[in-house]
Amino acid sequence: GHGAPYAVTEAMLDMFLINGGKGLKDAQLEDEDHPIAGQLMGSHPQDMAAGVKVLIEMGYDVIDVNLACPVKKIRRKCRGGHLMQRPDEAIAILSAAKEAAGDDAPCSVKLRRATDDSAQAAANFDRIFEAVIDLGYAAATVHGRTVDQKYIGPSRWSFLRELTAKY
């Protein structure tokens, strides 16, 4: 309630929402919080779908899937940006989240431009990004750095320029 026209939560793990307790308590909304997106991160389509349902029941206006977080502890369970190297899994999660949201809330997604600078990573991004469009996601935010770069070094602005021209 600080006057922002739109807000997105920090990334919440699907399991924290599903299991209740502190994770669920931290996700509670106040009336003045709207419109707000619940940003969700997870490893398995069925858990992400369950997490989406919890957020919708709590009154979140938008579901935002995180495929961008580069943090190492996330890598062990392959979620966030590390899913960019596993396009089939990433697409299954995007599909499950969109299906769970149905007509109750639009979905958006955060992505990195790739895992690294390899041709395979670029191909993985293209597959995932095209799935985002095909699945009917309302918006996509693309970070101009790779997952391996974390938050260090230059963003590749030319990538973002080319991406917007292509789509």
PDB file of C-alpha atoms in Angstrom:
ATOM      1  CA  GLY A   1       0.000   0.000   0.000  1.00  0.00           C
ATOM      2  CA  HIS A   2       2.750   2.552  -0.899  1.00  0.00           C
ATOM      3  CA  GLY A   3       0.948   3.942  -3.938  1.00  0.00           C
ATOM      4  CA  ALA A   4       2.462   1.606  -6.533  1.00  0.00           C
ATOM      5  CA  PRO A   5       0.102   1.101  -9.487  1.00  0.00           C
ATOM      6  CA  TYR A   6       1.155  -2.573  -9.718  1.00  0.00           C
ATOM      7  CA  ALA A   7       3.354  -4.764  -7.539  1.00  0.00           C
ATOM      8  CA  VAL A   8       4.935  -8.205  -7.786  1.00  0.00           C
ATOM      9  CA  THR A   9       5.872 -10.206  -4.696  1.00  0.00           C
ATOM     10  CA  GLU A  10       9.307 -11.654  -4.142  1.00  0.00           C
ATOM     11  CA  ALA A  11       9.614 -15.205  -5.464  1.00  0.00           C
ATOM     12  CA  MET A  12       7.661 -17.620  -3.290  1.00  0.00           C
ATOM     13  CA  LEU A  13       8.378 -21.343  -3.370  1.00  0.00           C
ATOM     14  CA  ASP A  14       5.363 -23.414  -4.329  1.00  0.00           C
ATOM     15  CA  MET A  15       6.085 -25.864  -1.476  1.00  0.00           C
ATOM     16  CA  PHE A  16       5.964 -23.082   1.137  1.00  0.00           C
ATOM     17  CA  LEU A  17       2.458 -22.180  -0.007  1.00  0.00           C
ATOM     18  CA  ILE A  18       1.252 -25.772  -0.290  1.00  0.00           C
ATOM     19  CA  ASN A  19       2.613 -26.771   3.120  1.00  0.00           C
ATOM     20  CA  GLY A  20       1.059 -23.760   4.872  1.00  0.00           C
ATOM     21  CA  GLY A  21       2.649 -22.237   7.958  1.00  0.00           C
ATOM     22  CA  LYS A  22       4.942 -19.205   7.677  1.00  0.00           C
ATOM     23  CA  GLY A  23       5.094 -19.244   3.869  1.00  0.00           C
ATOM     24  CA  LEU A  24       1.337 -18.982   3.654  1.00  0.00           C
ATOM     25  CA  LYS A  25       1.167 -16.358   6.401  1.00  0.00           C
ATOM     26  CA  ASP A  26       3.787 -14.210   4.609  1.00  0.00           C
ATOM     27  CA  ALA A  27       1.689 -14.320   1.425  1.00  0.00           C
ATOM     28  CA  GLN A  28      -1.433 -12.796   3.041  1.00  0.00           C
ATOM     29  CA  LEU A  29      -2.754  -9.684   1.307  1.00  0.00           C
ATOM     30  CA  GLU A  30      -4.252  -6.441   2.554  1.00  0.00           C
ATOM     31  CA  ASP A  31      -7.088  -4.709   0.695  1.00  0.00           C
ATOM     32  CA  GLU A  32      -4.805  -1.903  -0.504  1.00  0.00           C
ATOM     33  CA  ASP A  33      -2.272  -4.326  -2.049  1.00  0.00           C
ATOM     34  CA  HIS A  34      -4.166  -4.683  -5.348  1.00  0.00           C
ATOM     35  CA  PRO A  35      -3.395  -5.082  -8.162  1.00  0.00           C
ATOM     36  CA  ILE A  36      -0.654  -7.543  -7.229  1.00  0.00           C
ATOM     37  CA  ALA A  37       1.070 -10.508  -8.833  1.00  0.00           C
ATOM     38  CA  GLY A  38       2.138 -13.513  -6.811  1.00  0.00           C
ATOM     39  CA  GLN A  39       5.548 -14.586  -8.082  1.00  0.00           C
ATOM     40  CA  LEU A  40       5.907 -18.348  -7.879  1.00  0.00           C
ATOM     41  CA  MET A  41       8.908 -20.641  -8.254  1.00  0.00           C
ATOM     42  CA  GLY A  42       9.030 -24.423  -8.203  1.00  0.00           C
ATOM     43  CA  SER A  43      10.370 -27.640  -9.694  1.00  0.00           C
ATOM     44  CA  HIS A  44       7.350 -29.789 -10.519  1.00  0.00           C
ATOM     45  CA  PRO A  45       4.270 -28.994 -12.615  1.00  0.00           C
ATOM     46  CA  GLN A  46       1.747 -30.457 -10.160  1.00  0.00           C
ATOM     47  CA  ASP A  47       3.214 -28.509  -7.225  1.00  0.00           C
ATOM     48  CA  MET A  48       3.272 -25.285  -9.236  1.00  0.00           C
ATOM     49  CA  ALA A  49      -0.371 -25.842 -10.183  1.00  0.00           C
ATOM     50  CA  ALA A  50      -1.255 -26.351  -6.511  1.00  0.00           C
ATOM     51  CA  GLY A  51       0.690 -23.179  -5.606  1.00  0.00           C
ATOM     52  CA  VAL A  52      -1.186 -21.218  -8.285  1.00  0.00           C
ATOM     53  CA  LYS A  53      -4.508 -22.384  -6.828  1.00  0.00           C
ATOM     54  CA  VAL A  54      -3.428 -21.207  -3.347  1.00  0.00           C
ATOM     55  CA  LEU A  55      -2.476 -17.751  -4.668  1.00  0.00           C
ATOM     56  CA  ILE A  56      -5.758 -17.388  -6.532  1.00  0.00           C
ATOM     57  CA  GLU A  57      -7.718 -18.408  -3.436  1.00  0.00           C
ATOM     58  CA  MET A  58      -5.763 -15.766  -1.494  1.00  0.00           C
ATOM     59  CA  GLY A  59      -6.885 -13.102  -3.974  1.00  0.00           C
ATOM     60  CA  TYR A  60      -3.787 -12.502  -6.103  1.00  0.00           C
ATOM     61  CA  ASP A  61      -4.653 -10.712  -9.350  1.00  0.00           C
ATOM     62  CA  VAL A  62      -1.872 -12.142 -11.536  1.00  0.00           C
ATOM     63  CA  ILE A  63       0.315 -15.260 -11.375  1.00  0.00           C
ATOM     64  CA  ASP A  64       3.972 -14.594 -12.233  1.00  0.00           C
ATOM     65  CA  VAL A  65       6.126 -17.679 -12.914  1.00  0.00           C
ATOM     66  CA  ASN A  66       9.831 -17.239 -12.119  1.00  0.00           C
ATOM     67  CA  LEU A  67      12.202 -18.826 -14.653  1.00  0.00           C
ATOM     68  CA  ALA A  68      14.900 -16.240 -13.957  1.00  0.00           C
ATOM     69  CA  CYS A  69      16.331 -16.678 -10.452  1.00  0.00           C
ATOM     70  CA  PRO A  70      20.037 -17.599 -10.739  1.00  0.00           C
ATOM     71  CA  VAL A  71      20.635 -18.441  -7.059  1.00  0.00           C
ATOM     72  CA  LYS A  72      22.731 -21.579  -6.482  1.00  0.00           C
ATOM     73  CA  LYS A  73      20.604 -23.170  -3.761  1.00  0.00           C
ATOM     74  CA  ILE A  74      17.809 -23.113  -6.311  1.00  0.00           C
ATOM     75  CA  ARG A  75      19.938 -25.147  -8.754  1.00  0.00           C
ATOM     76  CA  ARG A  76      19.894 -28.237  -6.553  1.00  0.00           C
ATOM     77  CA  LYS A  77      16.160 -28.576  -7.133  1.00  0.00           C
ATOM     78  CA  CYS A  78      16.305 -27.086 -10.644  1.00  0.00           C
ATOM     79  CA  ARG A  79      13.913 -24.207 -10.415  1.00  0.00           C
ATOM     80  CA  GLY A  80      14.011 -20.543 -11.327  1.00  0.00           C
ATOM     81  CA  GLY A  81      16.525 -19.720 -14.054  1.00  0.00           C
ATOM     82  CA  HIS A  82      18.072 -23.177 -13.927  1.00  0.00           C
ATOM     83  CA  LEU A  83      14.976 -24.544 -15.663  1.00  0.00           C
ATOM     84  CA  MET A  84      16.101 -22.610 -18.758  1.00  0.00           C
ATOM     85  CA  GLN A  85      18.495 -25.515 -19.462  1.00  0.00           C
ATOM     86  CA  ARG A  86      15.596 -28.008 -19.296  1.00  0.00           C
ATOM     87  CA  PRO A  87      13.037 -26.648 -21.751  1.00  0.00           C
ATOM     88  CA  ASP A  88      10.667 -29.624 -21.529  1.00  0.00           C
ATOM     89  CA  GLU A  89      10.412 -29.218 -17.747  1.00  0.00           C
ATOM     90  CA  ALA A  90      10.109 -25.430 -18.005  1.00  0.00           C
ATOM     91  CA  ILE A  91       7.304 -25.731 -20.564  1.00  0.00           C
ATOM     92  CA  ALA A  92       5.497 -28.358 -18.457  1.00  0.00           C
ATOM     93  CA  ILE A  93       5.605 -25.952 -15.475  1.00  0.00           C
ATOM     94  CA  LEU A  94       4.396 -23.020 -17.581  1.00  0.00           C
ATOM     95  CA  SER A  95       1.562 -25.145 -18.945  1.00  0.00           C
ATOM     96  CA  ALA A  96       0.512 -26.436 -15.515  1.00  0.00           C
ATOM     97  CA  ALA A  97       0.529 -22.920 -14.031  1.00  0.00           C
ATOM     98  CA  LYS A  98      -1.544 -21.510 -16.903  1.00  0.00           C
ATOM     99  CA  GLU A  99      -4.030 -24.365 -16.724  1.00  0.00           C
ATOM    100  CA  ALA A 100      -4.376 -23.983 -12.942  1.00  0.00           C
ATOM    101  CA  ALA A 101      -4.964 -20.229 -13.295  1.00  0.00           C
ATOM    102  CA  GLY A 102      -7.578 -20.799 -15.983  1.00  0.00           C
ATOM    103  CA  ASP A 103      -9.799 -17.755 -16.364  1.00  0.00           C
ATOM    104  CA  ASP A 104      -9.273 -16.718 -12.727  1.00  0.00           C
ATOM    105  CA  ALA A 105      -6.020 -14.791 -13.260  1.00  0.00           C
ATOM    106  CA  PRO A 106      -3.715 -13.873 -16.142  1.00  0.00           C
ATOM    107  CA  CYS A 107      -0.214 -15.354 -16.085  1.00  0.00           C
ATOM    108  CA  SER A 108       3.113 -13.657 -16.672  1.00  0.00           C
ATOM    109  CA  VAL A 109       6.642 -15.034 -16.596  1.00  0.00           C
ATOM    110  CA  LYS A 110      10.177 -13.869 -15.817  1.00  0.00           C
ATOM    111  CA  LEU A 111      12.959 -15.375 -17.950  1.00  0.00           C
ATOM    112  CA  ARG A 112      16.699 -15.007 -18.474  1.00  0.00           C
ATOM    113  CA  ARG A 113      17.924 -14.669 -22.057  1.00  0.00           C
ATOM    114  CA  ALA A 114      19.694 -18.028 -21.658  1.00  0.00           C
ATOM    115  CA  THR A 115      21.588 -20.217 -19.208  1.00  0.00           C
ATOM    116  CA  ASP A 116      24.921 -19.258 -20.813  1.00  0.00           C
ATOM    117  CA  ASP A 117      26.191 -18.023 -24.184  1.00  0.00           C
ATOM    118  CA  SER A 118      26.060 -21.405 -25.963  1.00  0.00           C
ATOM    119  CA  ALA A 119      23.984 -22.098 -29.083  1.00  0.00           C
ATOM    120  CA  GLN A 120      22.079 -24.793 -27.165  1.00  0.00           C
ATOM    121  CA  ALA A 121      21.104 -22.311 -24.458  1.00  0.00           C
ATOM    122  CA  ALA A 122      19.852 -19.879 -27.122  1.00  0.00           C
ATOM    123  CA  ALA A 123      17.775 -22.667 -28.712  1.00  0.00           C
ATOM    124  CA  ASN A 124      16.348 -23.549 -25.284  1.00  0.00           C
ATOM    125  CA  PHE A 125      15.298 -19.929 -24.748  1.00  0.00           C
ATOM    126  CA  ASP A 126      13.554 -19.840 -28.132  1.00  0.00           C
ATOM    127  CA  ARG A 127      11.585 -23.027 -27.356  1.00  0.00           C
ATOM    128  CA  ILE A 128      10.513 -21.735 -23.951  1.00  0.00           C
ATOM    129  CA  PHE A 129       9.646 -18.245 -25.202  1.00  0.00           C
ATOM    130  CA  GLU A 130       7.543 -19.639 -28.044  1.00  0.00           C
ATOM    131  CA  ALA A 131       5.701 -21.829 -25.521  1.00  0.00           C
ATOM    132  CA  VAL A 132       4.990 -18.724 -23.414  1.00  0.00           C
ATOM    133  CA  ILE A 133       3.300 -17.176 -26.461  1.00  0.00           C
ATOM    134  CA  ASP A 134       1.495 -20.374 -27.502  1.00  0.00           C
ATOM    135  CA  LEU A 135       0.168 -20.919 -23.965  1.00  0.00           C
ATOM    136  CA  GLY A 136      -1.324 -17.423 -23.940  1.00  0.00           C
ATOM    137  CA  TYR A 137       0.759 -15.788 -21.232  1.00  0.00           C
ATOM    138  CA  ALA A 138      -0.240 -12.143 -20.814  1.00  0.00           C
ATOM    139  CA  ALA A 139       3.327 -10.849 -20.394  1.00  0.00           C
ATOM    140  CA  ALA A 140       6.959 -11.897 -20.283  1.00  0.00           C
ATOM    141  CA  THR A 141       9.829 -10.057 -18.608  1.00  0.00           C
ATOM    142  CA  VAL A 142      13.209 -11.034 -20.050  1.00  0.00           C
ATOM    143  CA  HIS A 143      16.412 -10.329 -18.137  1.00  0.00           C
ATOM    144  CA  GLY A 144      19.270  -9.407 -20.480  1.00  0.00           C
ATOM    145  CA  ARG A 145      21.832 -11.446 -18.537  1.00  0.00           C
ATOM    146  CA  THR A 146      22.353 -15.204 -18.579  1.00  0.00           C
ATOM    147  CA  VAL A 147      21.708 -17.378 -15.541  1.00  0.00           C
ATOM    148  CA  ASP A 148      25.472 -17.968 -15.236  1.00  0.00           C
ATOM    149  CA  GLN A 149      26.075 -14.198 -15.079  1.00  0.00           C
ATOM    150  CA  LYS A 150      23.752 -13.920 -12.068  1.00  0.00           C
ATOM    151  CA  TYR A 151      23.605 -10.152 -11.438  1.00  0.00           C
ATOM    152  CA  ILE A 152      27.141  -9.346 -12.627  1.00  0.00           C
ATOM    153  CA  GLY A 153      28.343  -7.919 -15.908  1.00  0.00           C
ATOM    154  CA  PRO A 154      26.529  -6.294 -18.791  1.00  0.00           C
ATOM    155  CA  SER A 155      23.015  -7.091 -19.934  1.00  0.00           C
ATOM    156  CA  ARG A 156      22.813  -7.845 -23.636  1.00  0.00           C
ATOM    157  CA  TRP A 157      20.508  -5.038 -24.730  1.00  0.00           C
ATOM    158  CA  SER A 158      20.860  -6.053 -28.387  1.00  0.00           C
ATOM    159  CA  PHE A 159      19.246  -9.414 -27.511  1.00  0.00           C
ATOM    160  CA  LEU A 160      16.227  -7.631 -26.051  1.00  0.00           C
ATOM    161  CA  ARG A 161      15.996  -5.280 -29.042  1.00  0.00           C
ATOM    162  CA  GLU A 162      16.095  -8.254 -31.464  1.00  0.00           C
ATOM    163  CA  LEU A 163      13.551 -10.178 -29.384  1.00  0.00           C
ATOM    164  CA  THR A 164      11.010  -7.357 -29.472  1.00  0.00           C
ATOM    165  CA  ALA A 165      11.536  -6.937 -33.220  1.00  0.00           C
ATOM    166  CA  LYS A 166      11.064 -10.694 -33.797  1.00  0.00           C
ATOM    167  CA  TYR A 167       7.802 -10.943 -31.863  1.00  0.00           C
TER     168      TYR A 167
END
